[in-house]
Short mmCIF file of C-alpha atoms (C1' of nucleotides) in Angstrom, two decimals:
data_model
loop_
_atom_site.label_atom_id
_atom_site.label_comp_id
_atom_site.label_asym_id
_atom_site.label_seq_id
_atom_site.Cartn_x
_atom_site.Cartn_y
_atom_site.Cartn_z
CA UNK M 115 41.86 -27.45 -42.20
CA UNK M 116 41.18 -25.26 -45.16
CA UNK M 117 39.15 -22.51 -43.52
CA UNK M 118 39.96 -20.89 -40.24
CA UNK M 119 38.16 -17.94 -38.63
CA UNK M 120 40.23 -14.85 -39.32
CA UNK M 121 40.16 -11.37 -37.84
CA UNK M 122 38.37 -9.97 -40.86
CA UNK M 123 35.58 -12.54 -40.48
CA UNK M 124 35.35 -12.00 -36.77
CA UNK M 125 34.84 -8.32 -37.38
CA UNK M 126 32.30 -8.88 -40.11
CA UNK M 127 30.30 -11.13 -37.81
CA UNK M 128 30.61 -8.69 -34.96
CA UNK M 129 29.34 -5.98 -37.25
CA UNK M 130 26.31 -8.04 -38.24
CA UNK M 131 25.58 -8.75 -34.60
CA UNK M 132 25.89 -5.09 -33.78
CA UNK M 133 23.42 -4.20 -36.55
CA UNK M 134 20.96 -6.80 -35.31
CA UNK M 135 21.15 -5.40 -31.80
CA UNK M 136 20.83 -1.86 -33.05
CA UNK M 137 17.78 -2.64 -35.17
CA UNK M 138 16.13 -4.58 -32.38
CA UNK M 139 16.65 -1.59 -30.15
CA UNK M 140 15.01 0.59 -32.80
CA UNK M 141 12.02 -1.73 -33.12
CA UNK M 142 11.53 -1.87 -29.37
CA UNK M 143 11.87 1.89 -29.01
CA UNK M 144 9.22 2.20 -31.68
CA UNK M 145 6.59 -0.30 -30.52
CA UNK M 146 7.82 -2.28 -27.54
CA UNK M 147 8.98 -5.87 -27.28
CA UNK M 148 5.72 -7.53 -28.06
CA UNK M 149 5.39 -6.03 -31.51
CA UNK M 150 9.05 -6.45 -32.51
CA UNK M 151 9.04 -9.20 -35.15
CA UNK M 152 12.12 -11.21 -35.99
CA UNK M 153 11.43 -10.82 -39.71
CA UNK M 154 11.21 -7.04 -39.37
CA UNK M 155 14.43 -6.88 -37.37
CA UNK M 156 16.20 -9.07 -39.91
CA UNK M 157 14.90 -6.88 -42.72
CA UNK M 158 16.13 -3.69 -41.07
CA UNK M 159 19.50 -5.21 -40.29
CA UNK M 160 19.88 -6.45 -43.85
CA UNK M 161 20.23 -10.13 -42.96
CA UNK M 162 18.07 -13.22 -43.33
CA UNK M 163 15.91 -14.31 -40.43
CA UNK M 164 18.04 -17.40 -40.02
CA UNK M 165 21.12 -15.27 -39.50
CA UNK M 166 19.67 -13.90 -36.32
CA UNK M 167 19.76 -17.40 -34.95
CA UNK M 168 23.46 -17.65 -35.66
CA UNK M 169 23.94 -14.82 -33.20
CA UNK M 170 21.22 -15.49 -30.64
CA UNK M 171 19.71 -18.67 -29.21
CA UNK M 172 16.18 -17.34 -29.52
CA UNK M 173 14.05 -14.26 -29.79
CA UNK M 174 13.79 -14.18 -26.02
CA UNK M 175 17.56 -14.25 -25.72
CA UNK M 176 17.93 -11.40 -28.18
CA UNK M 177 15.37 -9.40 -26.25
CA UNK M 178 17.03 -10.23 -22.97
CA UNK M 179 20.28 -8.74 -24.26
CA UNK M 180 18.53 -5.57 -25.40
CA UNK M 181 16.74 -5.35 -22.08
CA UNK M 182 19.90 -5.81 -20.07
CA UNK M 183 21.93 -3.34 -22.08
CA UNK M 184 19.27 -0.66 -22.01
CA UNK M 185 18.45 -1.11 -18.34
CA UNK M 186 22.06 -1.32 -17.26
CA UNK M 187 22.61 2.06 -18.89
CA UNK M 188 19.82 3.50 -16.74
CA UNK M 189 21.09 1.84 -13.60
CA UNK M 190 24.53 3.27 -14.30
CA UNK M 191 23.11 6.75 -14.72
CA UNK M 192 21.36 6.43 -11.38
CA UNK M 193 24.53 5.18 -9.76
CA UNK M 194 26.43 8.08 -11.26
CA UNK M 195 23.92 10.64 -10.01
CA UNK M 196 24.14 9.09 -6.56
CA UNK M 197 27.92 9.27 -6.64
CA UNK M 198 28.32 13.04 -6.80
CA UNK M 199 29.45 15.25 -3.94
CA UNK M 200 26.78 16.69 -1.66
CA UNK M 201 24.46 15.38 1.01
CA UNK M 202 22.62 12.12 0.47
CA UNK M 203 19.17 13.63 0.27
CA UNK M 204 20.17 15.97 -2.52
CA UNK M 205 21.88 13.19 -4.41
CA UNK M 206 18.82 10.96 -4.10
CA UNK M 207 16.64 13.79 -5.24
CA UNK M 208 18.81 14.39 -8.31
CA UNK M 209 18.94 10.72 -9.19
CA UNK M 210 15.17 10.37 -9.01
CA UNK M 211 14.63 13.53 -11.00
CA UNK M 212 17.05 12.53 -13.74
CA UNK M 213 15.60 9.06 -13.96
CA UNK M 214 12.08 10.39 -14.42
CA UNK M 215 13.19 12.99 -16.93
CA UNK M 216 15.02 10.47 -19.06
CA UNK M 217 12.02 8.16 -19.02
CA UNK M 218 9.71 10.92 -20.19
CA UNK M 219 12.15 11.76 -22.96
CA UNK M 220 12.09 8.23 -24.42
CA UNK M 221 8.65 7.08 -23.35
CA UNK M 222 8.18 3.93 -25.42
CA UNK M 223 11.51 2.41 -24.45
CA UNK M 224 10.99 3.45 -20.85
CA UNK M 225 7.56 1.85 -20.84
CA UNK M 226 8.95 -1.34 -22.34
CA UNK M 227 11.63 -1.54 -19.69
CA UNK M 228 9.40 -0.60 -16.77
CA UNK M 229 5.93 -1.86 -17.46
CA UNK M 230 5.33 -3.59 -20.78
CA UNK M 231 3.88 -7.06 -20.30
CA UNK M 232 6.70 -9.40 -21.26
CA UNK M 233 7.47 -13.09 -21.18
CA UNK M 234 8.58 -14.63 -17.90
CA UNK M 235 12.26 -14.65 -18.88
CA UNK M 236 12.28 -10.91 -19.41
CA UNK M 237 10.10 -10.38 -16.38
CA UNK M 238 12.76 -12.08 -14.34
CA UNK M 239 15.38 -9.74 -15.76
CA UNK M 240 13.15 -6.88 -14.82
CA UNK M 241 12.95 -8.03 -11.22
CA UNK M 242 16.72 -8.28 -11.12
CA UNK M 243 17.13 -4.76 -12.37
CA UNK M 244 14.52 -3.34 -10.06
CA UNK M 245 16.58 -4.81 -7.29
CA UNK M 246 19.65 -3.20 -8.82
CA UNK M 247 18.04 0.23 -8.70
CA UNK M 248 16.86 -0.40 -5.19
CA UNK M 249 20.33 -1.41 -4.08
CA UNK M 250 21.86 1.82 -5.31
CA UNK M 251 19.16 3.79 -3.56
CA UNK M 252 19.65 1.71 -0.47
CA UNK M 253 23.33 2.55 -0.33
CA UNK M 254 22.60 6.24 -0.62
CA UNK M 255 19.95 5.97 2.07
CA UNK M 256 22.45 4.34 4.40
CA UNK M 257 24.89 7.15 3.70
CA UNK M 258 22.11 9.59 4.51
CA UNK M 259 21.47 7.82 7.78
CA UNK M 260 25.18 7.98 8.59
CA UNK M 261 25.24 11.67 7.68
CA UNK M 262 22.23 12.22 9.86
CA UNK M 263 20.03 13.73 7.17
CA UNK M 264 17.81 10.65 6.98
CA UNK M 265 16.31 9.07 10.08
CA UNK M 266 17.34 5.51 10.77
CA UNK M 267 15.02 2.85 9.54
CA UNK M 268 14.77 -0.07 7.12
CA UNK M 269 16.83 1.27 4.23
CA UNK M 270 16.16 -1.71 2.06
CA UNK M 271 12.42 -1.45 2.38
CA UNK M 272 12.48 2.28 1.78
CA UNK M 273 14.52 1.82 -1.36
CA UNK M 274 11.96 -0.65 -2.69
CA UNK M 275 9.19 1.84 -2.01
CA UNK M 276 11.17 4.48 -3.86
CA UNK M 277 11.44 2.28 -6.92
CA UNK M 278 7.74 1.46 -6.75
CA UNK M 279 6.62 5.02 -6.27
CA UNK M 280 8.59 6.33 -9.21
CA UNK M 281 7.67 3.44 -11.49
CA UNK M 282 3.98 3.68 -10.70
CA UNK M 283 3.98 7.42 -11.17
CA UNK M 284 5.48 6.99 -14.61
CA UNK M 285 3.40 4.04 -15.82
CA UNK M 286 0.30 6.10 -16.47
CA UNK M 287 2.01 8.90 -18.36
CA UNK M 288 4.18 6.48 -20.34
CA UNK M 289 1.42 4.01 -21.20
CA UNK M 290 1.09 3.83 -25.00
CA UNK M 291 -2.71 3.44 -24.80
CA UNK M 292 -3.00 6.82 -23.17
CA UNK M 293 0.15 8.47 -24.44
CA UNK M 294 -1.40 9.03 -27.86
CA UNK M 295 -4.06 11.65 -27.19
CA UNK M 296 -2.79 12.60 -23.80
CA UNK M 297 0.79 13.73 -24.37
CA UNK M 298 2.14 15.83 -21.55
CA UNK M 299 3.38 19.37 -21.97
CA UNK M 300 6.77 20.32 -20.59
CA UNK M 301 5.01 22.03 -17.69
CA UNK M 302 3.05 18.87 -16.90
CA UNK M 303 6.22 16.84 -16.96
CA UNK M 304 7.97 19.20 -14.59
CA UNK M 305 5.05 19.19 -12.21
CA UNK M 306 4.93 15.41 -12.34
CA UNK M 307 8.63 15.05 -11.65
CA UNK M 308 8.46 17.55 -8.79
CA UNK M 309 5.61 15.75 -7.09
CA UNK M 310 7.25 12.37 -7.35
CA UNK M 311 10.48 13.67 -5.94
CA UNK M 312 8.75 15.51 -3.13
CA UNK M 313 6.82 12.44 -1.98
CA UNK M 314 9.91 10.28 -2.09
CA UNK M 315 12.15 12.67 -0.24
CA UNK M 316 9.53 13.19 2.39
CA UNK M 317 9.02 9.46 2.68
CA UNK M 318 12.72 9.14 3.37
CA UNK M 319 13.51 12.12 5.51
CA UNK M 320 10.17 12.72 7.13
CA UNK M 321 10.41 16.38 6.33
CA UNK M 322 9.29 18.79 3.68
CA UNK M 323 12.03 20.81 2.14
CA UNK X 294 -42.87 -21.00 -31.16
CA UNK X 295 -42.34 -24.32 -29.52
CA UNK X 296 -39.46 -23.49 -27.20
CA UNK X 297 -39.26 -20.39 -25.07
CA UNK X 298 -36.64 -19.59 -22.49
CA UNK X 299 -38.16 -20.41 -19.11
CA UNK X 300 -37.09 -19.54 -15.59
CA UNK X 301 -35.74 -23.01 -15.01
CA UNK X 302 -33.49 -22.73 -18.07
CA UNK X 303 -32.37 -19.25 -17.11
CA UNK X 304 -31.29 -20.57 -13.76
CA UNK X 305 -29.58 -23.57 -15.21
CA UNK X 306 -27.59 -21.33 -17.55
CA UNK X 307 -26.77 -18.94 -14.75
CA UNK X 308 -25.56 -21.87 -12.71
CA UNK X 309 -23.29 -23.04 -15.52
CA UNK X 310 -21.90 -19.54 -15.90
CA UNK X 311 -21.30 -19.35 -12.18
CA UNK X 312 -19.41 -22.64 -12.24
CA UNK X 313 -17.27 -21.46 -15.14
CA UNK X 314 -16.39 -18.29 -13.30
CA UNK X 315 -15.68 -20.20 -10.11
CA UNK X 316 -13.39 -22.68 -11.84
CA UNK X 317 -11.57 -19.96 -13.72
CA UNK X 318 -10.99 -18.24 -10.42
CA UNK X 319 -9.59 -21.49 -9.05
CA UNK X 320 -7.27 -21.98 -12.00
CA UNK X 321 -5.97 -18.43 -11.74
CA UNK X 322 -5.50 -18.68 -7.99
CA UNK X 323 -3.51 -21.83 -8.66
CA UNK X 324 -1.21 -20.77 -11.50
CA UNK X 325 -2.09 -17.31 -12.75
CA UNK X 326 -3.83 -16.20 -15.91
CA UNK X 327 -1.21 -17.29 -18.35
CA UNK X 328 -1.39 -20.94 -17.46
CA UNK X 329 -5.19 -21.12 -17.16
CA UNK X 330 -6.33 -23.19 -20.16
CA UNK X 331 -9.86 -23.07 -21.50
CA UNK X 332 -9.95 -26.85 -21.76
CA UNK X 333 -8.93 -27.22 -18.12
CA UNK X 334 -11.51 -24.70 -16.97
CA UNK X 335 -14.22 -26.43 -19.00
CA UNK X 336 -13.17 -29.76 -17.55
CA UNK X 337 -13.36 -28.51 -13.97
CA UNK X 338 -16.69 -26.83 -14.58
CA UNK X 339 -18.08 -29.98 -16.16
CA UNK X 340 -18.96 -28.41 -19.51
CA UNK X 341 -17.56 -28.66 -23.02
CA UNK X 342 -15.06 -26.08 -24.19
CA UNK X 343 -17.59 -24.73 -26.65
CA UNK X 344 -20.01 -24.00 -23.84
CA UNK X 345 -17.65 -21.44 -22.42
CA UNK X 346 -18.10 -19.46 -25.60
CA UNK X 347 -21.87 -19.38 -25.06
CA UNK X 348 -21.21 -17.42 -21.91
CA UNK X 349 -18.15 -15.38 -22.85
CA UNK X 350 -17.02 -13.71 -26.07
CA UNK X 351 -13.47 -14.96 -25.63
CA UNK X 352 -10.89 -16.16 -23.18
CA UNK X 353 -9.76 -12.59 -22.67
CA UNK X 354 -13.31 -11.57 -21.84
CA UNK X 355 -13.67 -14.35 -19.32
CA UNK X 356 -10.39 -13.35 -17.73
CA UNK X 357 -11.42 -9.72 -17.73
CA UNK X 358 -14.50 -10.61 -15.72
CA UNK X 359 -12.48 -12.59 -13.22
CA UNK X 360 -9.98 -9.80 -12.97
CA UNK X 361 -12.64 -7.16 -12.44
CA UNK X 362 -14.56 -9.14 -9.86
CA UNK X 363 -11.49 -10.06 -7.87
CA UNK X 364 -9.97 -6.61 -8.01
CA UNK X 365 -13.21 -4.83 -7.25
CA UNK X 366 -13.47 -6.88 -4.09
CA UNK X 367 -10.03 -5.61 -3.05
CA UNK X 368 -10.88 -2.05 -3.95
CA UNK X 369 -14.03 -2.30 -1.88
CA UNK X 370 -12.11 -3.59 1.09
CA UNK X 371 -9.74 -0.66 0.83
CA UNK X 372 -12.65 1.74 0.54
CA UNK X 373 -14.25 0.16 3.57
CA UNK X 374 -11.10 0.43 5.65
CA UNK X 375 -10.82 4.07 4.65
CA UNK X 376 -14.41 4.68 5.64
CA UNK X 377 -14.13 3.94 9.34
CA UNK X 378 -14.15 6.53 12.11
CA UNK X 379 -10.81 7.97 13.20
CA UNK X 380 -8.26 10.34 11.78
CA UNK X 381 -7.24 10.04 8.15
CA UNK X 382 -3.68 8.91 8.82
CA UNK X 383 -4.83 6.01 10.94
CA UNK X 384 -7.41 5.00 8.38
CA UNK X 385 -4.84 5.09 5.59
CA UNK X 386 -2.46 3.08 7.70
CA UNK X 387 -5.10 0.44 8.35
CA UNK X 388 -6.13 0.26 4.71
CA UNK X 389 -2.55 -0.25 3.57
CA UNK X 390 -1.87 -2.82 6.24
CA UNK X 391 -4.99 -4.81 5.46
CA UNK X 392 -4.31 -4.70 1.75
CA UNK X 393 -0.80 -6.05 2.17
CA UNK X 394 -1.92 -8.72 4.59
CA UNK X 395 -4.64 -9.97 2.29
CA UNK X 396 -2.20 -10.11 -0.59
CA UNK X 397 0.26 -12.18 1.42
CA UNK X 398 -2.54 -14.53 2.40
CA UNK X 399 -3.47 -15.32 -1.23
CA UNK X 400 -0.16 -14.76 -2.95
CA UNK X 401 -0.78 -16.29 -6.37
CA UNK X 402 -4.02 -14.46 -6.97
CA UNK X 403 -2.51 -11.25 -5.63
CA UNK X 404 0.45 -11.63 -7.93
CA UNK X 405 -1.82 -12.23 -10.89
CA UNK X 406 -3.82 -9.14 -10.14
CA UNK X 407 -0.86 -6.91 -9.34
CA UNK X 408 2.06 -8.04 -11.42
CA UNK X 409 1.56 -11.04 -13.67
CA UNK X 410 2.40 -10.24 -17.28
CA UNK X 411 -0.96 -10.21 -19.02
CA UNK X 412 -2.40 -9.35 -22.41
CA UNK X 413 -3.01 -5.70 -23.23
CA UNK X 414 -6.75 -5.93 -22.56
CA UNK X 415 -6.18 -7.09 -19.00
CA UNK X 416 -3.32 -4.69 -18.59
CA UNK X 417 -5.73 -1.90 -19.36
CA UNK X 418 -8.11 -3.19 -16.69
CA UNK X 419 -5.22 -3.22 -14.31
CA UNK X 420 -4.43 0.41 -15.00
CA UNK X 421 -8.07 1.29 -14.39
CA UNK X 422 -8.05 -0.45 -11.06
CA UNK X 423 -4.77 1.02 -9.97
CA UNK X 424 -6.41 4.36 -10.58
CA UNK X 425 -9.38 3.18 -8.53
CA UNK X 426 -7.17 2.38 -5.56
CA UNK X 427 -5.38 5.65 -5.97
CA UNK X 428 -8.64 7.58 -6.01
CA UNK X 429 -9.76 6.11 -2.72
CA UNK X 430 -6.41 6.94 -1.18
CA UNK X 431 -6.59 10.39 -2.69
CA UNK X 432 -9.91 11.08 -1.05
CA UNK X 433 -8.58 10.01 2.33
CA UNK X 434 -5.49 12.15 1.82
CA UNK X 435 -7.68 15.17 1.11
CA UNK X 436 -9.63 14.47 4.26
CA UNK X 437 -6.34 14.29 6.11
CA UNK X 438 -5.33 17.64 4.68
CA UNK X 439 -8.66 19.10 5.77
CA UNK X 440 -8.23 17.60 9.23
CA UNK X 441 -4.75 19.03 9.39
CA UNK X 442 -2.98 15.72 10.00
CA UNK X 443 -1.47 15.65 6.50
CA UNK X 444 0.36 18.65 5.08
CA UNK X 445 -1.14 20.15 1.95
CA UNK X 446 0.31 18.96 -1.31
CA UNK X 447 -0.56 17.09 -4.48
CA UNK X 448 -2.92 14.45 -3.12
CA UNK X 449 -3.32 12.74 -6.44
CA UNK X 450 0.38 12.29 -6.96
CA UNK X 451 0.89 11.07 -3.43
CA UNK X 452 -1.85 8.52 -3.85
CA UNK X 453 -0.15 7.18 -6.98
CA UNK X 454 3.12 6.87 -5.10
CA UNK X 455 1.30 4.99 -2.35
CA UNK X 456 -0.05 2.47 -4.83
CA UNK X 457 3.37 2.08 -6.42
CA UNK X 458 5.22 1.70 -3.16
CA UNK X 459 2.94 -0.99 -1.84
CA UNK X 460 2.74 -2.86 -5.14
CA UNK X 461 6.50 -2.85 -5.62
CA UNK X 462 7.10 -3.95 -2.07
CA UNK X 463 4.81 -6.91 -2.61
CA UNK X 464 5.98 -7.97 -6.08
CA UNK X 465 9.18 -9.55 -4.85
CA UNK X 466 7.64 -11.55 -2.01
CA UNK X 467 4.69 -12.60 -4.16
CA UNK X 468 6.64 -13.54 -7.26
CA UNK X 469 6.07 -17.23 -8.02
CA UNK X 470 9.66 -17.70 -9.21
CA UNK X 471 10.93 -16.81 -5.78
CA UNK X 472 7.94 -17.70 -3.67
CA UNK X 473 8.74 -21.42 -3.91
CA UNK X 474 11.94 -21.75 -1.88
CA UNK X 475 11.68 -18.40 -0.20
CA UNK X 476 8.35 -18.43 1.59
CA UNK X 477 8.10 -15.82 4.29
CA UNK X 478 7.50 -16.59 7.92
CA UNK X 479 4.75 -14.78 9.78
CA UNK X 480 7.39 -12.61 11.41
CA UNK X 481 8.87 -11.69 8.04
CA UNK X 482 5.44 -10.78 6.79
CA UNK X 483 4.75 -8.56 9.75
CA UNK X 484 8.07 -6.83 9.41
CA UNK X 485 7.44 -6.31 5.71
CA UNK X 486 4.00 -4.87 6.27
CA UNK X 487 5.27 -2.59 9.02
CA UNK X 488 8.04 -1.17 6.87
CA UNK X 489 5.76 -0.51 3.94
CA UNK X 490 3.23 1.24 6.10
CA UNK X 491 5.88 3.30 7.85
CA UNK X 492 7.39 4.59 4.61
CA UNK X 493 3.99 5.44 3.20
CA UNK X 494 2.72 7.24 6.25
CA UNK X 495 5.92 9.18 6.53
CA UNK X 496 5.75 10.05 2.83
CA UNK X 497 2.32 11.45 3.45
CA UNK X 498 2.60 13.15 6.79
CA UNK X 499 6.26 13.98 6.84
CA UNK X 500 6.56 12.61 10.33
CA UNK X 501 7.50 9.44 12.04
CA UNK X 502 4.90 8.06 14.36
"C1'" DA F 86 -46.09 -37.57 -29.26
"C1'" DC F 87 -44.24 -34.28 -32.28
"C1'" DA F 88 -42.08 -30.32 -33.99
"C1'" DA F 89 -39.67 -26.15 -33.15
"C1'" DA F 90 -36.14 -23.68 -30.89
"C1'" DG F 91 -32.23 -23.51 -28.28
"C1'" DA F 92 -28.31 -25.34 -25.70
"C1'" DA F 93 -24.38 -28.21 -25.48
"C1'" DT F 94 -20.80 -30.71 -27.54
"C1'" DG F 95 -15.83 -31.47 -28.82
"C1'" DA F 96 -13.20 -32.77 -32.89
"C1'" DA F 97 -11.43 -30.12 -36.41
"C1'" DT F 98 -9.75 -25.71 -37.74
"C1'" DA F 99 -7.18 -21.56 -37.91
"C1'" DA F 100 -3.87 -18.28 -37.07
"C1'" DT F 101 0.29 -16.80 -35.75
"C1'" DG F 102 5.07 -16.21 -35.97
"C1'" DA F 103 9.24 -18.32 -34.04
"C1'" DT F 104 12.43 -21.65 -35.47
"C1'" DT F 105 14.67 -25.01 -38.44
"C1'" DC F 106 17.65 -26.98 -41.93
"C1'" DA F 107 19.00 -28.39 -46.56
"C1'" DC F 108 21.13 -25.77 -49.59
"C1'" DT F 109 24.04 -21.96 -51.68
"C1'" DG F 110 28.01 -19.46 -51.82
"C1'" DC F 111 31.93 -17.15 -49.67
"C1'" DT F 112 36.80 -17.45 -47.28
"C1'" DT F 113 40.67 -19.53 -46.37
"C1'" DT F 114 44.52 -22.67 -46.88
"C1'" DT F 115 47.56 -25.56 -49.63
"C1'" DA K 15 42.55 -23.85 -58.61
"C1'" DA K 16 40.67 -27.01 -55.65
"C1'" DA K 17 39.12 -28.64 -51.37
"C1'" DA K 18 37.38 -27.86 -46.81
"C1'" DG K 19 34.80 -25.53 -43.61
"C1'" DC K 20 31.92 -22.10 -42.19
"C1'" DA K 21 28.34 -18.23 -42.79
"C1'" DG K 22 24.15 -16.91 -44.80
"C1'" DT K 23 19.68 -17.91 -46.68
"C1'" DG K 24 14.49 -18.01 -46.40
"C1'" DA K 25 10.78 -21.11 -47.60
"C1'" DA K 26 8.83 -24.69 -45.11
"C1'" DT K 27 7.83 -26.56 -40.69
"C1'" DC K 28 6.20 -26.76 -36.15
"C1'" DA K 29 3.89 -25.94 -32.00
"C1'" DT K 30 0.41 -24.12 -29.47
"C1'" DT K 31 -4.24 -23.22 -28.16
"C1'" DA K 32 -8.15 -20.39 -28.74
"C1'" DT K 33 -12.10 -20.65 -31.40
"C1'" DT K 34 -15.56 -22.51 -34.57
"C1'" DC K 35 -19.53 -25.01 -36.19
"C1'" DA K 36 -21.92 -29.16 -37.91
"C1'" DT K 37 -24.07 -32.23 -35.16
"C1'" DT K 38 -26.51 -34.16 -31.19
"C1'" DC K 39 -29.23 -33.60 -27.20
"C1'" DT K 40 -32.92 -30.99 -24.23
"C1'" DT K 41 -36.61 -28.38 -23.38
"C1'" DT K 42 -40.97 -26.42 -24.46
"C1'" DG K 43 -45.62 -25.66 -26.43
"C1'" DT K 44 -49.43 -27.74 -29.03
#
DNA sequence: ACAAAGAATGAATAATGATTCACTGCTTTT
DNA sequence: AAAAGCAGTGAATCATTATTCATTCTTTGT
C-alpha cells in the first residue's frame, strides 16, 4: 500500500467538489437547469468534464444536489419566519411575504426551483419540497386553529392551496419568456406580494384584515 | 395539369389527420407527452412516420395542437359552468368542483395538461391557458363584486391564486409516480374536492358557507 | 392507357450532449 | 528513488429519436 488518502487530498477533493457545486449553482441561476451544460460547468470550475463524474453519478444527480440545497435553504427560511413570536396569522403572512420577496429578488433561480420543466427525477424532488413547504404551513395553521385566530378546517388541504396560490402567482412574473421585456418595478412587486398575501390570509381566516 | 386536388382526396387527407390527432391523444392519455413516440403514433394511426410530417411541422407542433384542443375543451367547460344562472359564488364553486372532478376522472391527461414537464413551446401554451382559466374566473369574480357577494379587491390576483390552489391540490393526487399504489377512493376524491372548493370560496368571499 | 402531379413510405440520417475509459501524471509510502 | 495506487483528463463513444428525402404508389385529366 504505497498511496493512502491523506487529509490534504481529502481537502483538495472537497474543494474541487465545492467549486463544481458553486459553478453549477451559477449556471442554473443564470439560465436554469436545462441550459446548464456539463462542459460549461467543468470549464468554470477549472476541471475536466470527466472529473465531474468522479464527484457525481450523473448530471441529474449533480442537479438534484443543487436543487435540494437551494430549496432546503428556502424551506428553512419559511420555517424560521413561521417560528417567530406572535399570532399564527401574522407569522404566516410574514412567511409568505418573505418567500415571495426572495423569489422576486433571484427570479431565474426561483423559476428553476418552482416551475422550470425538469426531468422526472428533479420533478420528484420538487414534489417532495412542495410537501415540505406545505407541512410547515400546515403546522402554523394548526397553531392558528388552536389559538383561535383561524377557523377549524382541513389544515393540510389549506396548506397545499397556499403553496399553489403563491407558486402560481409567481410563475408568470418569474417566467423567463416574459421576464425580459416585462420586468416589474418595485411598486409592481409590492402590489403583487400584497395581493397574494391578502388572498391567502383570507382563504385561511375567512376575514379581511 | 394532370392531377388536381379533389374533394375525395381532401377528405381522405383530413381523415388521416384526424386519425393522427386521435391516436396522439390516446398515447398522451396513456403515458403523457414525454413518452408519446412518433413511431408509435404513426403505427396506431396506420400511416408511416413520414406521413405525420405531411400534416404537422414537427412533433412539438403536433403536441401543441393536442394540448390546445384538450385544454380549450376544459376552458370551455369552466366558462360554461360560470355562465349559468345563480349568484357568482355558487357559479365559481360549481366551476371549480366540476374542473377538479373531471381531472380526477382522466388523471393522466389532466396531469399532462397541468403538470407534466414539457418542452418550452408547450410550457408557453400552458401559461397561456392558465391565463385563460384565470380570466374566466376573474370575470366571475368581478360579477360577484358587482352583486355584492364578493368583497372588492384585486380580482385578477385572486383568480390567479384560484388557478394555483386548484392545480397544486391536484398535482399530488394526479402524479403518475404516486398514482399507481395510491389511487384515491371516491370518498377521498369527494373530500379532496370539497376542501379545495372551501378554501377557494373562503379566499374569495372571506366567509365560510 | 398514359403522363403529370401529389401523397405516402420508412430506412437512413442527423444532431445533441451526456458519459466513458485508456491514458497521464501526481501523492504517498518504503 | 521507485513502486503502487489513485485522481484527473478530454477526445471518442454512445444512445436516443425526431426528421429527412429518394423512391414508390395513387390519383387525376386527356
